[in-house]
mmCIF file of C-alpha atoms in Angstrom:
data_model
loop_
_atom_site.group_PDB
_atom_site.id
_atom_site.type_symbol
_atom_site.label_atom_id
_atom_site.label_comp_id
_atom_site.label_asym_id
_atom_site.label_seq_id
_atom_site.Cartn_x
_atom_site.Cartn_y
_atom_site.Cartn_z
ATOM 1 C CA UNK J 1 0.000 0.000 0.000
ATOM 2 C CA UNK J 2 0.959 3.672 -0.725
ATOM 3 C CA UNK J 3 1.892 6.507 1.871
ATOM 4 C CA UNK J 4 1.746 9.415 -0.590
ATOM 5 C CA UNK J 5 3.480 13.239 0.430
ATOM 6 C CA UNK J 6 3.652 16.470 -0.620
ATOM 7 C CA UNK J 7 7.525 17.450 0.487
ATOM 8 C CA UNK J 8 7.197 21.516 0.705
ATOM 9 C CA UNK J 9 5.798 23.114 3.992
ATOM 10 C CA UNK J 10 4.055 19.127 4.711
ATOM 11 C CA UNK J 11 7.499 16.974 5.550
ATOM 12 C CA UNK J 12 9.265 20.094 6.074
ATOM 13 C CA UNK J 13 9.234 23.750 7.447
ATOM 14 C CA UNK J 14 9.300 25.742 4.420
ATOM 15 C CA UNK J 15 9.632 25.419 0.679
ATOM 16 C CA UNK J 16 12.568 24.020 -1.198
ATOM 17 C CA UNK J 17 12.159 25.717 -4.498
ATOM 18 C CA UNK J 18 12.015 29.330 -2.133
ATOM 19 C CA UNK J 19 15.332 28.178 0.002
ATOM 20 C CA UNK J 20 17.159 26.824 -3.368
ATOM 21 C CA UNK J 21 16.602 30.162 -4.775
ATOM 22 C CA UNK J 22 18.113 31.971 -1.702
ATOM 23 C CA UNK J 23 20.982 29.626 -1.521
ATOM 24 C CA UNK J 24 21.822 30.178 -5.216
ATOM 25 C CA UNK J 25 21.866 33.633 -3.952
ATOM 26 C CA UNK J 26 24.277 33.238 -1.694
ATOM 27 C CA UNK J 27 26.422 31.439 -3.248
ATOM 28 C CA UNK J 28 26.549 33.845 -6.282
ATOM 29 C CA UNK J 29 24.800 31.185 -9.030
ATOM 30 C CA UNK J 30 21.866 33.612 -9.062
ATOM 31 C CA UNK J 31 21.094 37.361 -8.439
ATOM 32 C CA UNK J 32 19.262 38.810 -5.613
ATOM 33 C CA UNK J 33 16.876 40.877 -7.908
ATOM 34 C CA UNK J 34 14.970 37.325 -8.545
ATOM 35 C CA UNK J 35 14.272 37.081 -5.407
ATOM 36 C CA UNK J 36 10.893 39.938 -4.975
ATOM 37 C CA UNK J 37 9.412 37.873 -8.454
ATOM 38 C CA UNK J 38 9.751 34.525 -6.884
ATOM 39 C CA UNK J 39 7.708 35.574 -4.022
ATOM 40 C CA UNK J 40 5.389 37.294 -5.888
ATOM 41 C CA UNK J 41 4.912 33.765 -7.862
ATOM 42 C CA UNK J 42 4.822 31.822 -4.522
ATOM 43 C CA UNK J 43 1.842 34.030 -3.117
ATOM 44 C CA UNK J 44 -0.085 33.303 -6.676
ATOM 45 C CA UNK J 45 0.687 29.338 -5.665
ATOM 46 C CA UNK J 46 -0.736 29.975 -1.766
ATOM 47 C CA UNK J 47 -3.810 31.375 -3.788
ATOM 48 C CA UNK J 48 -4.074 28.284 -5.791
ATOM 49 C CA UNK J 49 -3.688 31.131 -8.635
ATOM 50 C CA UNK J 50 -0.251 29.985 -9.925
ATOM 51 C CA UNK J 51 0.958 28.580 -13.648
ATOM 52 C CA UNK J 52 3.682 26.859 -12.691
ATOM 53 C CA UNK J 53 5.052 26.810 -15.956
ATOM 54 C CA UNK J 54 5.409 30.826 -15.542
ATOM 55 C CA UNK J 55 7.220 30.014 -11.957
ATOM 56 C CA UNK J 56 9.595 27.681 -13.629
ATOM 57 C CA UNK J 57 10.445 29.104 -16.307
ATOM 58 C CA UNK J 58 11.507 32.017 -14.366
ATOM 59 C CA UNK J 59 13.179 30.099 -11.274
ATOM 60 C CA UNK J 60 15.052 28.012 -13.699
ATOM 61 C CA UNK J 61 17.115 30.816 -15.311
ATOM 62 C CA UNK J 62 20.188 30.331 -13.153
ATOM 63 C CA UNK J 63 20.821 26.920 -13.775
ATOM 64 C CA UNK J 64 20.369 27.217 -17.630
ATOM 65 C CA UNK J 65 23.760 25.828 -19.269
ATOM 66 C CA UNK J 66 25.187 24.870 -15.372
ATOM 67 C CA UNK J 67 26.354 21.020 -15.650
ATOM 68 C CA UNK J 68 23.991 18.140 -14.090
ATOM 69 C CA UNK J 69 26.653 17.229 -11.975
ATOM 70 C CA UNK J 70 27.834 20.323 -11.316
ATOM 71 C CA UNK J 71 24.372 20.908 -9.724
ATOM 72 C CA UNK J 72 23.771 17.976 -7.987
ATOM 73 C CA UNK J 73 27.084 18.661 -5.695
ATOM 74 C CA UNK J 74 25.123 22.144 -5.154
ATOM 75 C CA UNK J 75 22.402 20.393 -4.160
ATOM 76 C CA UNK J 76 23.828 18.117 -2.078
ATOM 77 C CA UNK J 77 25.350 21.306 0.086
ATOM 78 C CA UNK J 78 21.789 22.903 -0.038
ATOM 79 C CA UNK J 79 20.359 19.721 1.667
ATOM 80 C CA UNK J 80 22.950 19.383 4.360
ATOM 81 C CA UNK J 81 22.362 23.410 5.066
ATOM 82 C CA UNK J 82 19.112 24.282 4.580
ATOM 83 C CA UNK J 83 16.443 21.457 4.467
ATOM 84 C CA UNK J 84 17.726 18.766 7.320
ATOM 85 C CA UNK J 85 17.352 21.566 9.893
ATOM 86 C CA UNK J 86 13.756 21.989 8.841
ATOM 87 C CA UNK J 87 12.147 18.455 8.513
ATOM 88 C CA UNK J 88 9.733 17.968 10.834
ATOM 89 C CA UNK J 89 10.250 15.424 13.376
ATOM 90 C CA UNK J 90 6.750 13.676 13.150
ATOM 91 C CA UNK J 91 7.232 13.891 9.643
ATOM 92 C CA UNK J 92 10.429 11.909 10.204
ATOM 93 C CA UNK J 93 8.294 9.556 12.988
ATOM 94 C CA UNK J 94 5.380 8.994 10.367
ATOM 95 C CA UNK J 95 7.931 7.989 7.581
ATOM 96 C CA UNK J 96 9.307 6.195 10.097
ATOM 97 C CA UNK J 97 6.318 4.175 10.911
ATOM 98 C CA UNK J 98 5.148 3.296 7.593
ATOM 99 C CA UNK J 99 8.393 1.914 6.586
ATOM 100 C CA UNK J 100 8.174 -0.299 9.436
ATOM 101 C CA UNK J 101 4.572 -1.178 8.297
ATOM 102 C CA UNK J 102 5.732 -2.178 4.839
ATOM 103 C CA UNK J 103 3.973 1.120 2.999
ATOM 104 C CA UNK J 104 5.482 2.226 -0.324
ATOM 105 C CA UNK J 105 6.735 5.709 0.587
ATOM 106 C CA UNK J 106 6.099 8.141 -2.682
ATOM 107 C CA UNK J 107 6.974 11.592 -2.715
ATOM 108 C CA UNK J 108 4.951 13.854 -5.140
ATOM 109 C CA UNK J 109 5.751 17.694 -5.048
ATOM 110 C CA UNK J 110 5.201 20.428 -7.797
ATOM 111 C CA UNK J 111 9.315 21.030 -7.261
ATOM 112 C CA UNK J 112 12.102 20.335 -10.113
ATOM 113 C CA UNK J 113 13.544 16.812 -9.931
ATOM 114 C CA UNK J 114 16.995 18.185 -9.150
ATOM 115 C CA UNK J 115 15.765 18.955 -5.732
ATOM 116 C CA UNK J 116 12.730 16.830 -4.883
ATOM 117 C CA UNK J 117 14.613 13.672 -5.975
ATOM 118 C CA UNK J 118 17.780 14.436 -3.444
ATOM 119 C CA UNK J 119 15.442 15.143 -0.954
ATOM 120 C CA UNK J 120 13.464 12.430 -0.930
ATOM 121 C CA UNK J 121 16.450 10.112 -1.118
ATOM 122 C CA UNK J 122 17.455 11.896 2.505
ATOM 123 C CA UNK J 123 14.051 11.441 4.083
ATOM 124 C CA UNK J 124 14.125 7.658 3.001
ATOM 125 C CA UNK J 125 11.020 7.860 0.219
ATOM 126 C CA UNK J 126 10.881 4.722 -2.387
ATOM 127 C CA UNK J 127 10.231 6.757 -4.947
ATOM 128 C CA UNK J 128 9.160 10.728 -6.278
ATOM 129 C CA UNK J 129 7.340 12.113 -9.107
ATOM 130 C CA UNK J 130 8.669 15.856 -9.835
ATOM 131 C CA UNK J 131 8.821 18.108 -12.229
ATOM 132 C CA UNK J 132 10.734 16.805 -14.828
ATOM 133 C CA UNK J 133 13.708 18.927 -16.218
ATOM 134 C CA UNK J 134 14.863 19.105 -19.592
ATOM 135 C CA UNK J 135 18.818 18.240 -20.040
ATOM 136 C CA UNK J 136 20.921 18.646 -23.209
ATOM 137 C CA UNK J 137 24.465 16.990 -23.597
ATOM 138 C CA UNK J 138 24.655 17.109 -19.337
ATOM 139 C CA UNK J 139 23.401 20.695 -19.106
ATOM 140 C CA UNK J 140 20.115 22.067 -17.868
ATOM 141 C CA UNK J 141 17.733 24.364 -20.872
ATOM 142 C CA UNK J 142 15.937 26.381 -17.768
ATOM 143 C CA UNK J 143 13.098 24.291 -19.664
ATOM 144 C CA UNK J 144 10.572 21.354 -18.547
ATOM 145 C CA UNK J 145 9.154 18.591 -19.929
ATOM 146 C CA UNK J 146 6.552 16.189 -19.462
ATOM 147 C CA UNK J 147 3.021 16.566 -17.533
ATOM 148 C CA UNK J 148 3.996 19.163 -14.444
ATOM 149 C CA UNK J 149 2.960 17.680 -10.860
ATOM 150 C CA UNK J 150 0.928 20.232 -9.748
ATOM 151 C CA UNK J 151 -2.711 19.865 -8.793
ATOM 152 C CA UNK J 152 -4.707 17.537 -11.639
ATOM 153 C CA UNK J 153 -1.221 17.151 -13.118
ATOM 154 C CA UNK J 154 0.147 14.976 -9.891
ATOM 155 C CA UNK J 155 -3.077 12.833 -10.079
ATOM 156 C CA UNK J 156 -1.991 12.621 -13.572
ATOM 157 C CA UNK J 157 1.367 11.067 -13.261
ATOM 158 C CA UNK J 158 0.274 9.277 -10.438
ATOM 159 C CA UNK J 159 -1.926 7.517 -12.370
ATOM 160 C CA UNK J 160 1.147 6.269 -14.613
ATOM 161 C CA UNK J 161 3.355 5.168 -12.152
ATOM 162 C CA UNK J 162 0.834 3.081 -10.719
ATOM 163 C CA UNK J 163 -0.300 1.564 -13.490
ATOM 164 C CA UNK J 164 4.213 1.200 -14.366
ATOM 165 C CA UNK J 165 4.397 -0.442 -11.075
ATOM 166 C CA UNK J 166 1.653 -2.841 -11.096
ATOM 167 C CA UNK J 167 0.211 -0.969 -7.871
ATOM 168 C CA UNK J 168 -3.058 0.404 -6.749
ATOM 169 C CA UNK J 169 -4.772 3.394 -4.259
ATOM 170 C CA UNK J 170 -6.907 0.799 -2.272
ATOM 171 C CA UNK J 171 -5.447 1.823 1.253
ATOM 172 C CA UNK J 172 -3.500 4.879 0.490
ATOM 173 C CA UNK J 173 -3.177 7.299 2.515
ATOM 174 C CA UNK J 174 -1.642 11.006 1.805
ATOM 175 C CA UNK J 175 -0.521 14.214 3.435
ATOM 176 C CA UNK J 176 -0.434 17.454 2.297
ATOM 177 C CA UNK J 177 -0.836 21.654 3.433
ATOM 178 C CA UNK J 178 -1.828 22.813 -0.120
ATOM 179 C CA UNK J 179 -4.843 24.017 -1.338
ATOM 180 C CA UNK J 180 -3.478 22.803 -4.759
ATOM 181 C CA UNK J 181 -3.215 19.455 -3.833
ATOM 182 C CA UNK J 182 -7.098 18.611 -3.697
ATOM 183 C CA UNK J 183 -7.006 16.961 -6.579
ATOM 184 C CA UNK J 184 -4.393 14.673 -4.862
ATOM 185 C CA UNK J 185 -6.061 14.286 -1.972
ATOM 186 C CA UNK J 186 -9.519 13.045 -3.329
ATOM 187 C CA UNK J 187 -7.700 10.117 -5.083
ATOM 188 C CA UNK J 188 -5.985 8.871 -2.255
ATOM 189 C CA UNK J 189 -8.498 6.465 0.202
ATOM 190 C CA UNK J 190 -7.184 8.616 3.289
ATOM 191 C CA UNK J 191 -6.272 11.807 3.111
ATOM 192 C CA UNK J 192 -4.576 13.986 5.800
ATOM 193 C CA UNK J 193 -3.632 17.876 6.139
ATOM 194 C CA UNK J 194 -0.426 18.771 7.543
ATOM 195 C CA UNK J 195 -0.868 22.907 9.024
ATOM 196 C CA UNK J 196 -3.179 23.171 6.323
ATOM 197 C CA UNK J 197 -3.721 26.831 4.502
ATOM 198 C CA UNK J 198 -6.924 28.141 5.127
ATOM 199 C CA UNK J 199 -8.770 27.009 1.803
ATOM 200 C CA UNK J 200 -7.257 23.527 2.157
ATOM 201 C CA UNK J 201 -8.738 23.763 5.858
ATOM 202 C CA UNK J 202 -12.394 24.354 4.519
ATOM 203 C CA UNK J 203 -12.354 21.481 2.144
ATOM 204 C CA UNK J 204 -11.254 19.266 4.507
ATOM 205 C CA UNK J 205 -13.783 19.877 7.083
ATOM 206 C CA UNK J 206 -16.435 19.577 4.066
ATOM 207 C CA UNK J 207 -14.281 15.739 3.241
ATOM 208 C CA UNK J 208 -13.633 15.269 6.870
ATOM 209 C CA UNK J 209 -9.938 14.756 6.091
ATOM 210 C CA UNK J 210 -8.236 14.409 9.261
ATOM 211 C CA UNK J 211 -6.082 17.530 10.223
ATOM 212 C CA UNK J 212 -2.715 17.500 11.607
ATOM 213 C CA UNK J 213 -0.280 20.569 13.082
ATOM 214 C CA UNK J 214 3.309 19.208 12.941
ATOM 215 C CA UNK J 215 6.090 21.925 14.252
ATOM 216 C CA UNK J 216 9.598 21.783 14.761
#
């Protein structure tokens, strides 16, 4: 059986695509006038307003031409600084638990592969759908590909990986804090909010999803 996540601001305290931009800040592989756009775009995704092909496209300008590898040692520093300090623990606890109880851990966030892959890896998922990235001879285009996971879109290529891996939603459960992850939600056969926004909040009172506050 499935145990299904959203990663951003539901198995940890904050957003990765926000903190990867910061970091690239700091670390001079981006420029700090991106940063008042990108939280313009991020208040259009609280809103359940946001393309996210507008919010890539612009958040992937900094790695366009940068190496694959080159990245992924980047990455590996960005998980170490900025997203182990912020997992929560009962996030850690519930993975935890439905290891132990023999659940398929998937990860499904509307984040770039680069960094929901890595991620997941660290918190011990089997397996992540992401936002696929489009490479050419070992160097990022700043361009996507593929169906984006974000709402109907991760029910979408959900939907193909279980029909890939020969598995099924009977039993699932899954946990998110986004209003754009109804879509998610209603597929899964249990569905829980982590903090939940405050749209999120009303549909699951009108579901009866069970509601959780995890902090740090």
């Amino acid at each position: 059986m499935l145990a299904i996540f959203d990663l951003d601001d539901t198995l940890t305290d904050g957003d990765s695509s926000s903190l990867w931009l910061q970091f690239m800040v700091e670390h001079g592989l981006a420029t700090a006038d991106m940063l008042p756009r990108e939280a313009e775009l991020m208040a259009a995704y609280r809103r359940g307003e946001l393309r996210m092909e507008d919010y890539m496209e612009f958040t992937l300008q900094p790695m366009q031409g940068r190496s694959v590898e080159d990245m992924a040692e980047w990455v590996e520093r960005f998980i170490a600084d900025k997203i182990a300090p912020i997992v929560f623990p009962t996030a850690r606890e519930t993975l935890a638990r439905y290891k132990a109880e023999g659940r398929t851990l998937l990860v499904i966030s509307a984040t770039g592969e680069h960094l929901v892959g890595p991620i997941s890896r660290f918190l011990g998922a089997d397996d992540f759908l992401a936002i696929c990235l489009e490479t050419q001879d070992g160097c990022y285009t700043g361009r996507t590909h593929s169906v984006l996971t974000y709402q109907h879109g991760k029910v979408l290529r959900l939907h193909d990986w279980l029909t890939q891996h020969g598995a099924a939603l009977a039993g699932s459960h899954g946990y998110s804090d986004s209003i754009n992850d109804v879509p998610l939600l209603q597929a899964v056969e249990q569905a829980y909010t982590v903090n939940a926004d405050p749209k999120l909040a009303a549909v699951a009172v009108q579901h009866g999803w069970t509601q959780l506050n995890w902090q740090r």
